[in-house]
Amino acid sequence: MSRRRIMHMITPTDSVSPFDVNMAVDAGYEVIVPHCGVGESSVADFVQDAIFSRPPKSASTTGMFIGGGDVNRASEMLEIAKNAMVPPFEVSVLADPNGAFTTSAALVAVIEKCLSEHASASLKGSNLKIFGGGPVGLSTAVLAKECGASVSLIRLTASADDGALSEFTARFGVDIDSRRAVEQPERIAEAADAQVIVTTAKAGIQVLGQEALDQASGLLIAADVNAVPPTGIEGVEVMHNGDDVVCKWGSFKSIGALGIGRVKYKTQLELLKSMLASEDSLVLGLSDAYTEAARHA
Amino acid sequence: MSRRRIMHMITPTDSVSPFDVNMAVDAGYEVIVPHCGVGESSVADFVQDAIFSRPPKSASTTGMFIGGGDVNRASEMLEIAKNAMVPPFEVSVLADPNGAFTTSAALVAVIEKCLSEHASASLKGSNLKIFGGGPVGLSTAVLAKECGASVSLIRLTASADDGALSEFTARFGVDIDSRRAVEQPERIAEAADAQVIVTTAKAGIQVLGQEALDQASGLLIAADVNAVPPTGIEGVEVMHNGDDVVCKWGSFKSIGALGIGRVKYKTQLELLKSMLASEDSLVLGLSDAYTEAARHA
Amino acid sequence: MSRRRIMHMITPTDSVSPFDVNMAVDAGYEVIVPHCGVGESSVADFVQDAIFSRPPKSASTTGMFIGGGDVNRASEMLEIAKNAMVPPFEVSVLADPNGAFTTSAALVAVIEKCLSEHASASLKGSNLKIFGGGPVGLSTAVLAKECGASVSLIRLTASADDGALSEFTARFGVDIDSRRAVEQPERIAEAADAQVIVTTAKAGIQVLGQEALDQASGLLIAADVNAVPPTGIEGVEVMHNGDDVVCKWGSFKSIGALGIGRVKYKTQLELLKSMLASEDSLVLGLSDAYTEAARHA
């Protein structure tokens, strides 16, 4: 008799995301149990509670999902969970706080493919500017850096600090430039020499307008992750998926949220399915999400 | 392949009700996930998280239940949820805070039927007094008003205020008289000219005794919603379902909690089943509960 | 049509245990719903919410599990739950806070069997010293006392107080000696006249070393419940299951966590299965756990 497939969804916050619940169910998990308020101090006990109540080699039937909204906390919890396993007593774990790991993985994979197909270029050596330093911005910065891009993270508010960035880049052993561009002239100047622009601001905030684009004469690709218009870049639309957007000096390729979302969805689904297919424990984080996303871009 | 049927149960309070969980399961939902502490400010994001992780036209497999104990908050959350849909990306939603919508719907439907069968009368034009202004009292007041009754809500404590009533009636565009009757003489006076009396006080509190009934010489029906004796009206018993109760001036029909409960149960079950049967989004609140209850009274 | 089997997991704490979730699923429950923050004041309403939404005689398809970390609160909640039933409207309930009831039941059953097999003795009349007064220590003390042992509970810290012990023993109508042994000389003295020693300290704390064992010349059995080495008693290993440990004066039988854990697992699983097999309500606590454990030792 095969055991029923259980997904324990843990988060240091007060609620799990219905998005992640639905994905886990559609991947094949049969029982979904949310556990809120589980953080770094309790995750090890939590893992050991989960592993010792099922036989060895139960990773394919017992999964854990680490959510929340903080890429550093989720990464730390993933690391603690990994170290708490007592082989062969193991579960599989996926971290994807606020969907940021799979979203940024999809974003970078789609950009890489678009560069290759339309500009015979690649992220390697490209000048990438990321506007907005939330969970998706941070994750995108690290992945793009690992792809060899020259990455700058552009903060959009005066109050933004680099604590989360420093911690996150240290975790991956990379170094990323961070600057601030609160006013339009600064943003225009930042965009001017970019080959790839990514905006990850909150819904409804236009980060870059026509003037900025008209001066970014080396721009190959501009991408935005907001599913609800207006997007963060003038002319970039939600449905765009490598569409041409014309500006003063020529045109660039535009990528909107729906194309990214399709790859993000597929990435998350396949990561979850891989957990269900593996008798051995899989512990999946940002880098694994990118490996998977590259298959679906 | 059909997707598994998921019910996201959300509430602004700390816990979901086992009653509602059991009902959702028995209606056919396969995965039940509670989300506590979800209120007006987070419900829109919550809905969009739920709709964008499943294909368009997924309302029949992805449901949401809004619980809690406050009829205004639940109604507001239902409205926000409705507006957060992005057709064809939709889920179905039922609001039933503390069971008040289905309970009051059942109560009014049972009264209407009893009036029709036993007194050749109807709520239209009847003088209805509701004693107790909790969730069931408020919901009953609105439904009875919409049926054309002349409704008075009688508050039972000195501290009761009409804030919740004003907000709730404004939401439905009706106007309902509210008065206070803390002491017996006031209650006796209020009951005296009623044709229908409903008591919704806490378990174990007798609101109206024999003296009140003996003076209510036009009384056709008295109903109480408490499942545990004693009920709020002397002589009205939990099992009564149109039974005659004799008093000084003659007799009236008595309705107890079990008959109401049977219709409430059927109403909630059928509303949930209708969500599972509809490819299009259903957004169900108090009025929908009454439409359904009228079929089962 | 048979109804789907629902397990409502309630706890006064902030989270349910993945161990208990997995066990409930593997026993056969199909829908698992955690309810956190449910304590003595809300459990009666909670039970009545659960019983009145399903038909009479639904105990086999509707279960409740009382967790948390406090043996007194869980016992009190179990009692309240029992009294809140309205036969034939009932559910079945198992209390096992922090696994303490099934763990101590397994521990005492394994000791009893080991005494019988290897020393032609029994707990009846034996001098049992329990080091550590957490949930497992308290539960073990009560069960061993009910088996007729002469039981002493030895507290390991200066700050330990006997409030929880007094409340718990009063609940079972037994009286248990409690003393304090914070320093090694005191612990050595306490161990000296024991026939059975049980340690229930936190992981990684050695309670008794070789010197203590060398002076405990009447020792028949030493048992420790920690699954992660080092155990609380020098020479007692996690895998021991009646193994001989040699000391100055001879040898004693050693019992480690894995053997106890195997019986604990089987006990919890069978208790849950018995709930699923019984049309009538089962309300299962510490004593029931022992009855079950005795079958599996």
PDB file of C-alpha atoms in Angstrom, chain B residues 5-218:
ATOM      1  CA  ARG B   5     -11.575  20.230  -5.276  1.00  0.00           C
ATOM      2  CA  ILE B   6      -9.986  22.677  -2.853  1.00  0.00           C
ATOM      3  CA  MET B   7     -11.783  24.746  -0.240  1.00  0.00           C
ATOM      4  CA  HIS B   8      -9.887  27.690   1.211  1.00  0.00           C
ATOM      5  CA  MET B   9     -11.579  28.614   4.479  1.00  0.00           C
ATOM      6  CA  ILE B  10     -10.767  32.160   5.487  1.00  0.00           C
ATOM      7  CA  THR B  11     -11.687  34.049   8.617  1.00  0.00           C
ATOM      8  CA  PRO B  12     -10.606  37.271  10.298  1.00  0.00           C
ATOM      9  CA  THR B  13     -10.716  35.373  13.609  1.00  0.00           C
ATOM     10  CA  ASP B  14      -8.296  32.832  15.061  1.00  0.00           C
ATOM     11  CA  SER B  15     -10.055  29.668  14.019  1.00  0.00           C
ATOM     12  CA  VAL B  16     -12.375  28.157  11.482  1.00  0.00           C
ATOM     13  CA  SER B  17     -15.441  26.249  12.560  1.00  0.00           C
ATOM     14  CA  PRO B  18     -15.407  22.434  12.533  1.00  0.00           C
ATOM     15  CA  PHE B  19     -19.059  22.655  11.512  1.00  0.00           C
ATOM     16  CA  ASP B  20     -18.135  24.428   8.297  1.00  0.00           C
ATOM     17  CA  VAL B  21     -15.187  22.104   7.677  1.00  0.00           C
ATOM     18  CA  ASN B  22     -17.415  19.049   7.975  1.00  0.00           C
ATOM     19  CA  MET B  23     -20.029  20.590   5.690  1.00  0.00           C
ATOM     20  CA  ALA B  24     -17.459  21.432   3.020  1.00  0.00           C
ATOM     21  CA  VAL B  25     -16.139  17.877   3.091  1.00  0.00           C
ATOM     22  CA  ASP B  26     -19.608  16.362   2.964  1.00  0.00           C
ATOM     23  CA  ALA B  27     -20.525  18.624   0.048  1.00  0.00           C
ATOM     24  CA  GLY B  28     -17.611  17.180  -1.897  1.00  0.00           C
ATOM     25  CA  TYR B  29     -14.543  19.338  -1.306  1.00  0.00           C
ATOM     26  CA  GLU B  30     -11.489  17.112  -1.072  1.00  0.00           C
ATOM     27  CA  VAL B  31      -8.816  19.398   0.356  1.00  0.00           C
ATOM     28  CA  ILE B  32      -9.675  21.812   3.165  1.00  0.00           C
ATOM     29  CA  VAL B  33      -7.196  24.502   4.133  1.00  0.00           C
ATOM     30  CA  PRO B  34      -7.908  26.953   6.958  1.00  0.00           C
ATOM     31  CA  HIS B  35      -6.491  30.473   6.722  1.00  0.00           C
ATOM     32  CA  CYS B  36      -6.971  32.438   9.940  1.00  0.00           C
ATOM     33  CA  GLY B  37      -6.460  36.156  10.418  1.00  0.00           C
ATOM     34  CA  VAL B  38      -7.447  37.004   6.845  1.00  0.00           C
ATOM     35  CA  GLY B  39      -9.504  40.198   6.859  1.00  0.00           C
ATOM     36  CA  GLU B  40     -10.647  43.008   4.603  1.00  0.00           C
ATOM     37  CA  SER B  41      -7.119  44.205   3.866  1.00  0.00           C
ATOM     38  CA  SER B  42      -5.777  40.875   2.685  1.00  0.00           C
ATOM     39  CA  VAL B  43      -8.728  39.157   1.049  1.00  0.00           C
ATOM     40  CA  ALA B  44      -8.209  40.668  -2.416  1.00  0.00           C
ATOM     41  CA  ASP B  45      -4.595  39.473  -2.648  1.00  0.00           C
ATOM     42  CA  PHE B  46      -5.768  36.204  -1.279  1.00  0.00           C
ATOM     43  CA  VAL B  47      -8.369  35.749  -4.002  1.00  0.00           C
ATOM     44  CA  GLN B  48      -5.900  36.670  -6.729  1.00  0.00           C
ATOM     45  CA  ASP B  49      -3.380  34.208  -5.331  1.00  0.00           C
ATOM     46  CA  ALA B  50      -6.054  31.542  -5.563  1.00  0.00           C
ATOM     47  CA  ILE B  51      -7.313  32.332  -9.052  1.00  0.00           C
ATOM     48  CA  PHE B  52      -3.988  32.692 -10.846  1.00  0.00           C
ATOM     49  CA  SER B  53      -2.662  29.288  -9.807  1.00  0.00           C
ATOM     50  CA  ARG B  54      -5.386  27.369 -11.586  1.00  0.00           C
ATOM     51  CA  PRO B  55      -6.698  27.581 -15.154  1.00  0.00           C
ATOM     52  CA  PRO B  56      -9.587  29.824 -16.181  1.00  0.00           C
ATOM     53  CA  LYS B  57     -13.018  28.432 -15.367  1.00  0.00           C
ATOM     54  CA  SER B  58     -11.769  26.724 -12.220  1.00  0.00           C
ATOM     55  CA  ALA B  59     -14.578  27.917  -9.978  1.00  0.00           C
ATOM     56  CA  SER B  60     -16.003  24.421  -9.741  1.00  0.00           C
ATOM     57  CA  THR B  61     -12.793  23.063  -8.262  1.00  0.00           C
ATOM     58  CA  THR B  62     -11.593  26.009  -6.191  1.00  0.00           C
ATOM     59  CA  GLY B  63     -13.825  27.403  -3.491  1.00  0.00           C
ATOM     60  CA  MET B  64     -13.541  29.926  -0.735  1.00  0.00           C
ATOM     61  CA  PHE B  65     -15.528  30.142   2.475  1.00  0.00           C
ATOM     62  CA  ILE B  66     -15.688  33.323   4.538  1.00  0.00           C
ATOM     63  CA  GLY B  67     -16.391  32.656   8.196  1.00  0.00           C
ATOM     64  CA  GLY B  68     -15.738  34.540  11.403  1.00  0.00           C
ATOM     65  CA  GLY B  69     -18.347  35.989  13.708  1.00  0.00           C
ATOM     66  CA  ASP B  70     -19.185  39.373  12.236  1.00  0.00           C
ATOM     67  CA  VAL B  71     -21.868  39.726   9.562  1.00  0.00           C
ATOM     68  CA  ASN B  72     -20.577  43.094   8.406  1.00  0.00           C
ATOM     69  CA  ARG B  73     -16.976  42.033   8.050  1.00  0.00           C
ATOM     70  CA  ALA B  74     -17.965  38.860   6.230  1.00  0.00           C
ATOM     71  CA  SER B  75     -20.243  40.794   3.876  1.00  0.00           C
ATOM     72  CA  GLU B  76     -17.527  43.335   3.182  1.00  0.00           C
ATOM     73  CA  MET B  77     -14.980  40.590   2.555  1.00  0.00           C
ATOM     74  CA  LEU B  78     -17.411  38.859   0.205  1.00  0.00           C
ATOM     75  CA  GLU B  79     -17.799  42.091  -1.753  1.00  0.00           C
ATOM     76  CA  ILE B  80     -14.037  42.620  -1.924  1.00  0.00           C
ATOM     77  CA  ALA B  81     -13.532  39.017  -3.010  1.00  0.00           C
ATOM     78  CA  LYS B  82     -16.084  39.431  -5.780  1.00  0.00           C
ATOM     79  CA  ASN B  83     -14.363  42.533  -7.097  1.00  0.00           C
ATOM     80  CA  ALA B  84     -10.935  40.912  -6.944  1.00  0.00           C
ATOM     81  CA  MET B  85     -11.813  38.258  -9.525  1.00  0.00           C
ATOM     82  CA  VAL B  86     -10.207  38.624 -12.953  1.00  0.00           C
ATOM     83  CA  PRO B  87     -12.588  36.731 -15.263  1.00  0.00           C
ATOM     84  CA  PRO B  88     -12.197  34.104 -16.552  1.00  0.00           C
ATOM     85  CA  PHE B  89      -9.845  33.549 -13.599  1.00  0.00           C
ATOM     86  CA  GLU B  90     -12.336  33.045 -10.810  1.00  0.00           C
ATOM     87  CA  VAL B  91     -13.233  31.029  -7.738  1.00  0.00           C
ATOM     88  CA  SER B  92     -16.577  30.600  -6.022  1.00  0.00           C
ATOM     89  CA  VAL B  93     -17.178  32.079  -2.598  1.00  0.00           C
ATOM     90  CA  LEU B  94     -19.697  31.525   0.182  1.00  0.00           C
ATOM     91  CA  ALA B  95     -19.942  33.785   3.218  1.00  0.00           C
ATOM     92  CA  ASP B  96     -21.637  32.418   6.327  1.00  0.00           C
ATOM     93  CA  PRO B  97     -20.180  34.043   9.448  1.00  0.00           C
ATOM     94  CA  ASN B  98     -20.919  31.956  12.511  1.00  0.00           C
ATOM     95  CA  GLY B  99     -23.519  30.165  10.415  1.00  0.00           C
ATOM     96  CA  ALA B 100     -25.695  33.272  10.727  1.00  0.00           C
ATOM     97  CA  PHE B 101     -26.611  33.608   7.060  1.00  0.00           C
ATOM     98  CA  THR B 102     -27.807  30.039   6.604  1.00  0.00           C
ATOM     99  CA  THR B 103     -29.405  29.929  10.061  1.00  0.00           C
ATOM    100  CA  SER B 104     -31.400  33.121   9.551  1.00  0.00           C
ATOM    101  CA  ALA B 105     -32.280  32.054   6.019  1.00  0.00           C
ATOM    102  CA  ALA B 106     -33.634  28.773   7.354  1.00  0.00           C
ATOM    103  CA  LEU B 107     -35.453  30.543  10.166  1.00  0.00           C
ATOM    104  CA  VAL B 108     -37.218  32.999   7.878  1.00  0.00           C
ATOM    105  CA  ALA B 109     -38.048  30.299   5.331  1.00  0.00           C
ATOM    106  CA  VAL B 110     -39.531  28.037   8.004  1.00  0.00           C
ATOM    107  CA  ILE B 111     -41.571  30.911   9.445  1.00  0.00           C
ATOM    108  CA  GLU B 112     -42.845  31.901   6.010  1.00  0.00           C
ATOM    109  CA  LYS B 113     -43.928  28.349   5.304  1.00  0.00           C
ATOM    110  CA  CYS B 114     -45.554  27.919   8.706  1.00  0.00           C
ATOM    111  CA  LEU B 115     -47.460  31.189   8.300  1.00  0.00           C
ATOM    112  CA  SER B 116     -48.691  30.094   4.910  1.00  0.00           C
ATOM    113  CA  GLU B 117     -49.727  26.596   5.921  1.00  0.00           C
ATOM    114  CA  HIS B 118     -51.217  27.244   9.310  1.00  0.00           C
ATOM    115  CA  ALA B 119     -52.452  30.814   9.223  1.00  0.00           C
ATOM    116  CA  SER B 120     -53.016  31.545   5.538  1.00  0.00           C
ATOM    117  CA  ALA B 121     -50.728  34.462   6.197  1.00  0.00           C
ATOM    118  CA  SER B 122     -47.268  35.578   5.131  1.00  0.00           C
ATOM    119  CA  LEU B 123     -44.435  37.708   6.436  1.00  0.00           C
ATOM    120  CA  LYS B 124     -45.592  40.467   4.138  1.00  0.00           C
ATOM    121  CA  GLY B 125     -47.283  42.970   6.400  1.00  0.00           C
ATOM    122  CA  SER B 126     -46.802  40.862   9.528  1.00  0.00           C
ATOM    123  CA  ASN B 127     -45.515  42.459  12.680  1.00  0.00           C
ATOM    124  CA  LEU B 128     -42.245  40.649  13.497  1.00  0.00           C
ATOM    125  CA  LYS B 129     -40.271  41.201  16.683  1.00  0.00           C
ATOM    126  CA  ILE B 130     -36.734  39.857  16.882  1.00  0.00           C
ATOM    127  CA  PHE B 131     -35.310  39.672  20.396  1.00  0.00           C
ATOM    128  CA  GLY B 132     -31.512  39.756  20.358  1.00  0.00           C
ATOM    129  CA  GLY B 133     -29.207  41.561  17.947  1.00  0.00           C
ATOM    130  CA  GLY B 134     -26.346  39.137  17.379  1.00  0.00           C
ATOM    131  CA  PRO B 135     -25.349  37.820  13.943  1.00  0.00           C
ATOM    132  CA  VAL B 136     -28.507  35.708  13.581  1.00  0.00           C
ATOM    133  CA  GLY B 137     -30.748  38.528  14.821  1.00  0.00           C
ATOM    134  CA  LEU B 138     -29.302  41.044  12.363  1.00  0.00           C
ATOM    135  CA  SER B 139     -29.488  38.653   9.428  1.00  0.00           C
ATOM    136  CA  THR B 140     -33.027  37.610  10.282  1.00  0.00           C
ATOM    137  CA  ALA B 141     -34.092  41.247  10.516  1.00  0.00           C
ATOM    138  CA  VAL B 142     -32.814  42.023   7.031  1.00  0.00           C
ATOM    139  CA  LEU B 143     -34.316  38.922   5.426  1.00  0.00           C
ATOM    140  CA  ALA B 144     -37.702  39.398   7.083  1.00  0.00           C
ATOM    141  CA  LYS B 145     -37.719  43.032   6.014  1.00  0.00           C
ATOM    142  CA  GLU B 146     -36.987  41.981   2.448  1.00  0.00           C
ATOM    143  CA  CYS B 147     -39.964  39.606   2.714  1.00  0.00           C
ATOM    144  CA  GLY B 148     -42.143  42.596   3.525  1.00  0.00           C
ATOM    145  CA  ALA B 149     -42.546  42.179   7.266  1.00  0.00           C
ATOM    146  CA  SER B 150     -42.748  45.088   9.641  1.00  0.00           C
ATOM    147  CA  VAL B 151     -39.593  44.326  11.619  1.00  0.00           C
ATOM    148  CA  SER B 152     -38.422  45.521  15.017  1.00  0.00           C
ATOM    149  CA  LEU B 153     -35.119  44.456  16.490  1.00  0.00           C
ATOM    150  CA  ILE B 154     -35.349  44.367  20.278  1.00  0.00           C
ATOM    151  CA  ARG B 155     -31.998  44.619  22.085  1.00  0.00           C
ATOM    152  CA  LEU B 156     -31.771  42.687  25.318  1.00  0.00           C
ATOM    153  CA  THR B 157     -28.956  44.474  27.114  1.00  0.00           C
ATOM    154  CA  ALA B 158     -28.378  48.050  28.169  1.00  0.00           C
ATOM    155  CA  SER B 159     -24.990  48.106  26.477  1.00  0.00           C
ATOM    156  CA  ALA B 160     -26.105  46.954  23.031  1.00  0.00           C
ATOM    157  CA  ASP B 161     -25.472  49.588  20.396  1.00  0.00           C
ATOM    158  CA  ASP B 162     -26.799  49.890  16.883  1.00  0.00           C
ATOM    159  CA  GLY B 163     -23.559  50.371  14.984  1.00  0.00           C
ATOM    160  CA  ALA B 164     -23.545  46.884  13.507  1.00  0.00           C
ATOM    161  CA  LEU B 165     -27.257  47.116  12.671  1.00  0.00           C
ATOM    162  CA  SER B 166     -26.892  50.454  10.879  1.00  0.00           C
ATOM    163  CA  GLU B 167     -23.981  49.188   8.849  1.00  0.00           C
ATOM    164  CA  PHE B 168     -25.724  45.961   7.974  1.00  0.00           C
ATOM    165  CA  THR B 169     -29.067  47.480   6.992  1.00  0.00           C
ATOM    166  CA  ALA B 170     -27.318  50.173   4.946  1.00  0.00           C
ATOM    167  CA  ARG B 171     -25.564  47.415   3.053  1.00  0.00           C
ATOM    168  CA  PHE B 172     -28.936  45.944   2.069  1.00  0.00           C
ATOM    169  CA  GLY B 173     -30.693  49.262   1.620  1.00  0.00           C
ATOM    170  CA  VAL B 174     -33.325  48.608   4.248  1.00  0.00           C
ATOM    171  CA  ASP B 175     -34.317  50.428   7.404  1.00  0.00           C
ATOM    172  CA  ILE B 176     -35.126  48.572  10.598  1.00  0.00           C
ATOM    173  CA  ASP B 177     -36.464  49.851  13.913  1.00  0.00           C
ATOM    174  CA  SER B 178     -34.341  49.060  16.916  1.00  0.00           C
ATOM    175  CA  ARG B 179     -35.465  49.374  20.502  1.00  0.00           C
ATOM    176  CA  ARG B 180     -34.254  48.214  23.856  1.00  0.00           C
ATOM    177  CA  ALA B 181     -36.124  45.932  26.295  1.00  0.00           C
ATOM    178  CA  VAL B 182     -33.865  44.970  29.146  1.00  0.00           C
ATOM    179  CA  GLU B 183     -36.479  44.383  31.847  1.00  0.00           C
ATOM    180  CA  GLN B 184     -39.455  42.013  31.721  1.00  0.00           C
ATOM    181  CA  PRO B 185     -42.197  44.684  31.593  1.00  0.00           C
ATOM    182  CA  GLU B 186     -40.577  46.194  28.496  1.00  0.00           C
ATOM    183  CA  ARG B 187     -40.285  42.806  26.861  1.00  0.00           C
ATOM    184  CA  ILE B 188     -43.884  41.974  27.666  1.00  0.00           C
ATOM    185  CA  ALA B 189     -44.952  45.258  26.096  1.00  0.00           C
ATOM    186  CA  GLU B 190     -42.869  44.608  22.983  1.00  0.00           C
ATOM    187  CA  ALA B 191     -44.267  41.106  22.559  1.00  0.00           C
ATOM    188  CA  ALA B 192     -47.857  42.217  23.063  1.00  0.00           C
ATOM    189  CA  ASP B 193     -48.567  43.335  19.492  1.00  0.00           C
ATOM    190  CA  ALA B 194     -46.324  40.857  17.651  1.00  0.00           C
ATOM    191  CA  GLN B 195     -47.639  38.366  15.133  1.00  0.00           C
ATOM    192  CA  VAL B 196     -44.284  36.651  14.866  1.00  0.00           C
ATOM    193  CA  ILE B 197     -41.661  36.491  17.609  1.00  0.00           C
ATOM    194  CA  VAL B 198     -38.098  35.312  17.120  1.00  0.00           C
ATOM    195  CA  THR B 199     -35.629  34.968  19.989  1.00  0.00           C
ATOM    196  CA  THR B 200     -31.906  34.715  19.315  1.00  0.00           C
ATOM    197  CA  ALA B 201     -30.448  35.204  22.785  1.00  0.00           C
ATOM    198  CA  LYS B 202     -27.582  33.186  24.201  1.00  0.00           C
ATOM    199  CA  ALA B 203     -28.252  29.610  25.280  1.00  0.00           C
ATOM    200  CA  GLY B 204     -29.945  29.305  28.633  1.00  0.00           C
ATOM    201  CA  ILE B 205     -31.540  32.756  28.790  1.00  0.00           C
ATOM    202  CA  GLN B 206     -35.334  32.848  28.883  1.00  0.00           C
ATOM    203  CA  VAL B 207     -36.320  36.037  27.102  1.00  0.00           C
ATOM    204  CA  LEU B 208     -40.097  35.697  27.236  1.00  0.00           C
ATOM    205  CA  GLY B 209     -42.137  33.859  29.873  1.00  0.00           C
ATOM    206  CA  GLN B 210     -45.757  32.801  30.140  1.00  0.00           C
ATOM    207  CA  GLU B 211     -46.916  36.255  31.174  1.00  0.00           C
ATOM    208  CA  ALA B 212     -45.591  37.783  27.960  1.00  0.00           C
ATOM    209  CA  LEU B 213     -47.218  35.095  25.841  1.00  0.00           C
ATOM    210  CA  ASP B 214     -50.538  35.445  27.647  1.00  0.00           C
ATOM    211  CA  GLN B 215     -50.647  39.082  26.635  1.00  0.00           C
ATOM    212  CA  ALA B 216     -49.520  38.547  23.026  1.00  0.00           C
ATOM    213  CA  SER B 217     -52.998  37.785  21.832  1.00  0.00           C
ATOM    214  CA  GLY B 218     -52.253  38.232  18.136  1.00  0.00           C
TER     215      GLY B 218
END
